[in-house]
Amino acid sequence: MSTYGGDSWAREAHHRKRRVDDLMLFPSSSSSSRDASFPSFKKLSNGKYACLVCPHNPILDTPLMLSVHNKGSRHIAAESRVRASELSKRNELHKRIALSEDSTGLSSSDILVQQGKSSGFHNKPLIQKTMKAILETKSNQMENPKFVVAGHKTELGTRSSVCDSKHSPATDGIREPSGNDACEFSNSNEKKLLMTAATNKMLTDWHSEFSECREKELKFTSAGWKRDCHGKWYRDENVEFDSDEEDPNITLR
Amino acid sequence: MYLYSLTLQQAGGVVCATNGNFVGGKTQEIVVARGKTLDLLRPDDAGKLQTLLSVEVFGAIRSLSQFRLTGSQKDYVVVGSDSGRLVILEYSRERNLFHKVHQETFGKSGCRRIVPGQFLAVDPKGRAVMATACEKQKLVYVLNRDAAARLTISSPLEAHKSHTISYSVVGVDCGFDNPVFAAIELDYSEADLDPTGQAAAEAQKHLTFYELDLGLNHVSRKWSEPVDNGANLLVTVPGGGDGPSGVLVCAENFVIYKNQGHPDVRAVIPRRADLPAERGVLVVSAATHRQKSMFFFLLQTEYGDIFKVTLEHEGDRVAELKIKYFDTIPVTCSMCVLKTGFLFAASEFGNHALYQFQAIGEAEDVEASSATLMETEEGFQPVFFQPRGLKNLVRIDQIESLMPIMDMRVMNLFEEETPQVFTLCGRGPRSSLRILRPGLAINEMAVSQLPGTPSAVWTVKKNVNDEFDAYIVVSFVNATLVLSIGETIEEVSDSGFLDTTPSLSVSLLGDDSLMQVHPNGIRHIREDGRINEWKTPGKKTIVKVGSNRLQVVIALSGGELIYFEMDMTGQLMEVEKHEMPGDVACLDIAPVPEGRQRSRFLAVGSFDNTIRILSLDPDDCMQILSVQSVSSPPESLLLLEVQASTGGEDGADHPASVFLNAGLQNGVLFRTVVDMVTGQLSDTRSRFLGLRAPKLFSATVRGRQAMLCLSSRPWLGYIHQGHFLLTPLSYETLEYAASFSSDQCAEGVVAVAGEALRIFTIERLGETFNETVVPLRYTPRKFVLQPKRKHLVIIESDQGAFTAEERDAARKECLEAAGMGENGNAMENGGGDEEEKEDALSDEQYGYPKAESDKWVSCIRVLDPRTGNTTCLLELQENEAAFSLCTVNFHDKEYGTLLAVGTAKGLQFWPKRSLAAGFIHIYRFVEEGKSLELVHKTQVEGIPLALCQFQGRLLAGIGSVLRLYDLGKRRLLRKCENKLFPNTIVSIHTYRDRIYVGDIQESFHYCKYRRDENQLYIFADDSVPRWLTASHHIDFDTMAGADKFGNVYFVRLSQDVSDEIEEDPTGGKIKWEQGKLNGAPNKVEEIVQFHVGDVVTCLQKASLIPGGGECVIYGTVMGSLGALLPFTSREDVDFFSHLEMHMRQEHPPLCGRDHMAFRSAYFPVKDVIDGDLCEQFPTLPPDLQRKIADELDRTPGEILKKLEDVRNKII
């Protein structure tokens, strides 16, 4: 109602515009943010809005202002940056999963899960989240081979589309089309297993070599050797050594 | 965590003892204080000491005295304890307990220097008692009796003198004059004020007489005179017509007679010839023997020699004081001469002994006298003597004592059903390794092989009035063998028994006839040789028999029962038949009750898992009175009658009751009460005994019916001090048993096992453990198990003694000298008993000759525990003593398991702790672990008091430094150390990468070793200062410890701190986080706290029963073993904490200490329930039991069952 009486359309129109903006804001935000777990803004308890995409998290009084902000060049730039970093994070994740699975087999994941449970990571959300993600992706991969065995080319196709290009090269190899024969299928299956085994072995070798090296180094540190800033080993003056003790400078070269 | 604390083996050591006539009548008893328990002992007719009563008092007993009111027939006990109260006790024979007559509060609780309780002196006529503190306070109570002849006690009269230390207090015997007390006192007021120390050097001890004026009701210092500064003990001299009155003052090297207005009479105490010149001779204990016409004193020196002291006197004038060598026995803390001709010697360490007097030292021997005392310029001329074998005393019994337990481990080295407890006990020449097994000791009297495998055995008397058994009857598969018992046991054929058939039962029937039941009938052999046979009808055979003196029940195949009764003519008559639904598994008849014609109940067990009680009354013969279903078919039944008795051997009274015991096929013993009137069964209890179905036999123990249960090991159920105990016997598996009585062995058992017949007696009833003793050379310190060969490696060390070679040489010399000097004597003894002579001078009896106090002897011993043989004994040379040891496996070194031993050279404690050097020896096991070979030894700057293996290296606690060593070619290589520990490291435990370090004063420190930095970090410690004496690792975050004030406690690192430390990958937090005031950043929490009241020297987590839960077992200095059992259910915790609460209220401890205050003596008790208090529940009067049970919503029976259950969980 206007102060002067009578029907005032201006106030109503103002409201309408706000409402439309509100509505505009939500679909636009949902489309811009990739999933519900990572919204681009947050409604604060005092009714204001904070943008979560921009690094300095600006606080905006109304949805209108937020929508205006969202259209701004700075926000768009920040958004693209976030998107890029997320992508790289995901790639990294895949890489790690592939590595950890290949080198130590499935049991390691079980141990990881158990450790997580036992040592109470519940109060460490980041670790928890990572673990969950790893677990999910892994279970996906676990299910996929079943489709291969079922022998449906279409399924295989969908699978390849599920797995992105960053998958390990070994699995890439078998994705080459190989006829419709069931026999060939089994062949390719065996081949695949062989190849994974080979890569596994390579990875474990590399890993055990690394841990062996680490173990050797630890042996020397616990025996009282120290390293200077050039990476050279020297004896701690407070520690006693046997006359024929191994010299890490020679052994570890 | 809630724990239930229970003492498994009572303390063996004795603090003080006194003798008197406490029961009344003519007997003599000894009251013994063992720290926190009070025992009443009595030598029985056979000269064995029997414990009549043992009460836990929940307080520290410091002194005991006994007195008798004039004209009374009975003695009272006065107890001085840490309760701040004087307690007078009277033994009640009817109820077998000590009755508190008076309890007078006089001061604060606790052992304090100015609160009386340390000394008690009683007027010899029983008119007054003086309670004295170490310092200042003396209180005198006047004792009297009221019109009803009850003992009354006055308010205390004070005789305090400040700045005065008391050394010894006695009541002076002055007949019926005013009571006088004598005290050795030292006034230090001047010494305290004089900073130059001159007054302290001149301080003088005084002998002071205090007189209690009964008329004025006032105590005054009557007389005080300087006395030798070495005076330490006073002994009352009889007076009032029996003697000259006055006191004997025992001082260093002298005994002086003193009395008011009488010149000193002084005599020198004879010295051992081999005693170093600078050592004095002190009297440590004294006993007086007085008869109407004469009296003498026995004084024992610190070396164990007893001297007989006599006074030549005319009226009140003493003319001569004579000290004559009497005998040598191990050093005692208290001696009691009984009027019955016994000497009870409560040893300072090790077993106590009871001696009988053979003579009273009238024979010629070394003697010092006041008349021949020579004073020269160098002082008084000493008198020398040589200790010899016992001449006046003969040992007739000993009481085992584990005191002090130095180290303990629970292991099952012998692969028996239950683990063994290995304890290092004793001190000096009386030290030993004792292997304890739960169960009663067995004395095997005979084992003889039989021609086949016997299936059963019985013993039978010829006449009911005979004292001893006449025959042992052994049944085989197809024959019966009869052995007659006489001088020897031999086979007979004229007994009338049928020997071509197996037997099912053999027993005495009526007054003088015998009965043999075999599968085809009953053979009744009358006294005159006539034989009556009863044959089974048809093709049926007898399968089971139950009989007593007048009744026989047989079960035929198919389940028919036939009941016979003996008639007036001595004929066995069939009375009744009864058809059971199926085959009978077992049956039993109760013995005929006293004064009755027949027993009323027959118990029949069937294969349908039931037990039936049948009536044998003529009115309702063979009627089923009650049925009990059980978990498995019963194998054997026994009806056990507990006779009503009042004031039996142990003085306790028991209402009559009948217990039905059933051994089930699943190995469970099932026990229920049979109602005397209705035959109803109630209050069932069951206990798993072993893997085999228990067979039950009746036996006699101390004249009372008991039960033998033969499962995979034998058990004995008997009544001890009013409790029914079911205890295993330490013996092999037995097949069949019967009680046995002959003139060589009054209460024995004959049993068959395999092809052998065994006769044995059961010893030391009432004990939890029986022990096997392996003597050791020096005080044992610690031991470890050599893991592969299961040998024990023990380190022993002693201060102020000579090495074995030096001792041997000295002894040889001394024996030669003695032979030369007393040539005639040596000839008389003859050369034949050379061995005996050797034995008579055993070190255990006479102690080691004393050396200078800075001289150490020590050895490392490898011992095979199975045979008790020492396979290797390395004596350490050059004044070195071993203090710690551990086995260690160095990683990637070729030796395998090595032994590390920490030693100190030239250790001195006074005037300041100092040492020449410390060493860590590394030994290699050779000859299959039987022997040791030194690899090398490494010098360190302190005493290595703790050693432990850690990640393939050796951790050593050297003084306040924790150091990690690796094995080098010629010495140990120091790899890493942490110097931040407060005092001295005494214990190290490791688990994964954690190290738990115990400090001597500052409790536990939790450490971590980081390999990548080669550093040791302390990340948590305790906030409470604890003087650690024992420690044990419980779990990753928890340690159990004991401190020197007698507390046991558990500390735990809280879960979040522990997680944080384990998860922190950088270790930055451990490294950089600092605690306050040099402490560690994190603190452990105390989760359990309990005052044991005795210094705990060793802790271990173990289970004493197969398949039982683990509990913490501890051993103490006083030689007791206890257990702390964690509760598994909240209900039990509630139940026992309520029971404990009610017991505290209804049954306050005997010596006047508040129970809660005692258990919280240093720190408030936390989460531990005192099982010892709860187990006193059965000793309460029945109405009180019922009252408590009502409060707990239970019956007294249920409470007893619960107590039994929790005990059975531990042992």
PDB file of C-alpha atoms in Angstrom, chain A residues 126-217:
ATOM      1  CA  LEU A 126      39.463 -33.977   5.192  1.00  0.00           C
ATOM      2  CA  ILE A 127      41.048 -37.368   5.611  1.00  0.00           C
ATOM      3  CA  GLN A 128      37.645 -38.893   5.948  1.00  0.00           C
ATOM      4  CA  LYS A 129      36.447 -37.324   2.752  1.00  0.00           C
ATOM      5  CA  THR A 130      39.466 -38.440   0.809  1.00  0.00           C
ATOM      6  CA  MET A 131      39.118 -41.938   2.065  1.00  0.00           C
ATOM      7  CA  LYS A 132      35.486 -42.031   1.162  1.00  0.00           C
ATOM      8  CA  ALA A 133      36.203 -40.836  -2.332  1.00  0.00           C
ATOM      9  CA  ILE A 134      38.948 -43.410  -2.781  1.00  0.00           C
ATOM     10  CA  LEU A 135      36.668 -46.103  -1.571  1.00  0.00           C
ATOM     11  CA  GLU A 136      33.853 -45.114  -3.885  1.00  0.00           C
ATOM     12  CA  THR A 137      36.010 -44.950  -6.957  1.00  0.00           C
ATOM     13  CA  LYS A 138      37.576 -48.228  -6.095  1.00  0.00           C
ATOM     14  CA  SER A 139      34.298 -49.978  -5.628  1.00  0.00           C
ATOM     15  CA  ASN A 140      33.256 -48.665  -9.048  1.00  0.00           C
ATOM     16  CA  GLN A 141      36.320 -50.189 -10.570  1.00  0.00           C
ATOM     17  CA  MET A 142      35.683 -53.390  -8.738  1.00  0.00           C
ATOM     18  CA  GLU A 143      32.232 -53.689 -10.239  1.00  0.00           C
ATOM     19  CA  ASN A 144      33.321 -52.882 -13.794  1.00  0.00           C
ATOM     20  CA  PRO A 145      35.254 -56.054 -14.629  1.00  0.00           C
ATOM     21  CA  LYS A 146      32.047 -57.959 -14.073  1.00  0.00           C
ATOM     22  CA  PHE A 147      30.563 -56.194 -17.015  1.00  0.00           C
ATOM     23  CA  VAL A 148      33.509 -57.294 -19.100  1.00  0.00           C
ATOM     24  CA  VAL A 149      32.989 -60.889 -18.183  1.00  0.00           C
ATOM     25  CA  ALA A 150      29.310 -60.617 -19.018  1.00  0.00           C
ATOM     26  CA  GLY A 151      30.526 -59.956 -22.520  1.00  0.00           C
ATOM     27  CA  HIS A 152      28.358 -57.053 -23.614  1.00  0.00           C
ATOM     28  CA  LYS A 153      30.073 -54.754 -25.973  1.00  0.00           C
ATOM     29  CA  THR A 154      27.688 -51.965 -25.183  1.00  0.00           C
ATOM     30  CA  GLU A 155      28.469 -52.312 -21.542  1.00  0.00           C
ATOM     31  CA  LEU A 156      32.125 -52.185 -22.361  1.00  0.00           C
ATOM     32  CA  GLY A 157      31.496 -49.046 -24.271  1.00  0.00           C
ATOM     33  CA  THR A 158      29.698 -47.409 -21.411  1.00  0.00           C
ATOM     34  CA  ARG A 159      32.497 -48.446 -19.161  1.00  0.00           C
ATOM     35  CA  SER A 160      35.086 -46.811 -21.285  1.00  0.00           C
ATOM     36  CA  SER A 161      33.048 -43.690 -21.165  1.00  0.00           C
ATOM     37  CA  VAL A 162      32.814 -43.931 -17.408  1.00  0.00           C
ATOM     38  CA  CYS A 163      36.520 -44.344 -17.060  1.00  0.00           C
ATOM     39  CA  ASP A 164      38.174 -41.226 -18.189  1.00  0.00           C
ATOM     40  CA  SER A 165      41.321 -40.983 -20.202  1.00  0.00           C
ATOM     41  CA  LYS A 166      43.514 -40.715 -17.160  1.00  0.00           C
ATOM     42  CA  HIS A 167      43.109 -44.390 -16.448  1.00  0.00           C
ATOM     43  CA  SER A 168      46.199 -46.530 -16.387  1.00  0.00           C
ATOM     44  CA  PRO A 169      47.655 -47.305 -19.837  1.00  0.00           C
ATOM     45  CA  ALA A 170      47.322 -51.037 -19.307  1.00  0.00           C
ATOM     46  CA  THR A 171      43.556 -50.897 -19.202  1.00  0.00           C
ATOM     47  CA  ASP A 172      43.577 -48.541 -22.133  1.00  0.00           C
ATOM     48  CA  GLY A 173      45.198 -51.254 -24.183  1.00  0.00           C
ATOM     49  CA  ILE A 174      42.441 -53.772 -23.830  1.00  0.00           C
ATOM     50  CA  ARG A 175      39.798 -51.251 -24.651  1.00  0.00           C
ATOM     51  CA  GLU A 176      40.688 -51.651 -28.317  1.00  0.00           C
ATOM     52  CA  PRO A 177      37.787 -53.317 -30.119  1.00  0.00           C
ATOM     53  CA  SER A 178      38.371 -57.019 -30.541  1.00  0.00           C
ATOM     54  CA  GLY A 179      35.561 -58.674 -32.427  1.00  0.00           C
ATOM     55  CA  ASN A 180      32.405 -60.257 -31.093  1.00  0.00           C
ATOM     56  CA  ASP A 181      33.753 -63.744 -30.498  1.00  0.00           C
ATOM     57  CA  ALA A 182      33.402 -65.000 -26.974  1.00  0.00           C
ATOM     58  CA  CYS A 183      36.656 -66.882 -27.255  1.00  0.00           C
ATOM     59  CA  GLU A 184      38.468 -63.773 -28.206  1.00  0.00           C
ATOM     60  CA  PHE A 185      36.920 -62.121 -25.277  1.00  0.00           C
ATOM     61  CA  SER A 186      38.373 -64.609 -22.865  1.00  0.00           C
ATOM     62  CA  ASN A 187      41.707 -64.257 -24.610  1.00  0.00           C
ATOM     63  CA  SER A 188      41.704 -60.567 -24.213  1.00  0.00           C
ATOM     64  CA  ASN A 189      40.712 -61.075 -20.640  1.00  0.00           C
ATOM     65  CA  GLU A 190      43.744 -63.209 -19.917  1.00  0.00           C
ATOM     66  CA  LYS A 191      45.934 -60.814 -21.756  1.00  0.00           C
ATOM     67  CA  LYS A 192      44.595 -58.046 -19.640  1.00  0.00           C
ATOM     68  CA  LEU A 193      45.277 -59.918 -16.455  1.00  0.00           C
ATOM     69  CA  LEU A 194      48.785 -60.686 -17.556  1.00  0.00           C
ATOM     70  CA  MET A 195      49.460 -57.129 -18.362  1.00  0.00           C
ATOM     71  CA  THR A 196      48.092 -55.830 -15.101  1.00  0.00           C
ATOM     72  CA  ALA A 197      50.224 -58.358 -13.306  1.00  0.00           C
ATOM     73  CA  ALA A 198      53.250 -57.092 -15.166  1.00  0.00           C
ATOM     74  CA  THR A 199      52.543 -53.504 -14.283  1.00  0.00           C
ATOM     75  CA  ASN A 200      51.786 -54.536 -10.744  1.00  0.00           C
ATOM     76  CA  LYS A 201      55.114 -56.219 -10.491  1.00  0.00           C
ATOM     77  CA  MET A 202      56.889 -53.236 -11.876  1.00  0.00           C
ATOM     78  CA  LEU A 203      55.190 -50.974  -9.415  1.00  0.00           C
ATOM     79  CA  THR A 204      55.813 -53.215  -6.433  1.00  0.00           C
ATOM     80  CA  ASP A 205      59.431 -53.540  -7.443  1.00  0.00           C
ATOM     81  CA  TRP A 206      59.738 -49.859  -7.611  1.00  0.00           C
ATOM     82  CA  HIS A 207      57.939 -49.499  -4.312  1.00  0.00           C
ATOM     83  CA  SER A 208      59.911 -52.145  -2.448  1.00  0.00           C
ATOM     84  CA  GLU A 209      63.121 -50.681  -3.809  1.00  0.00           C
ATOM     85  CA  PHE A 210      62.092 -47.378  -2.415  1.00  0.00           C
ATOM     86  CA  SER A 211      61.146 -48.791   0.984  1.00  0.00           C
ATOM     87  CA  GLU A 212      64.323 -50.846   1.080  1.00  0.00           C
ATOM     88  CA  CYS A 213      66.330 -47.760   0.451  1.00  0.00           C
ATOM     89  CA  ARG A 214      64.365 -45.957   3.125  1.00  0.00           C
ATOM     90  CA  GLU A 215      64.908 -48.838   5.524  1.00  0.00           C
ATOM     91  CA  LYS A 216      68.642 -48.723   4.892  1.00  0.00           C
ATOM     92  CA  GLU A 217      68.722 -45.038   5.533  1.00  0.00           C
TER      93      GLU A 217
END
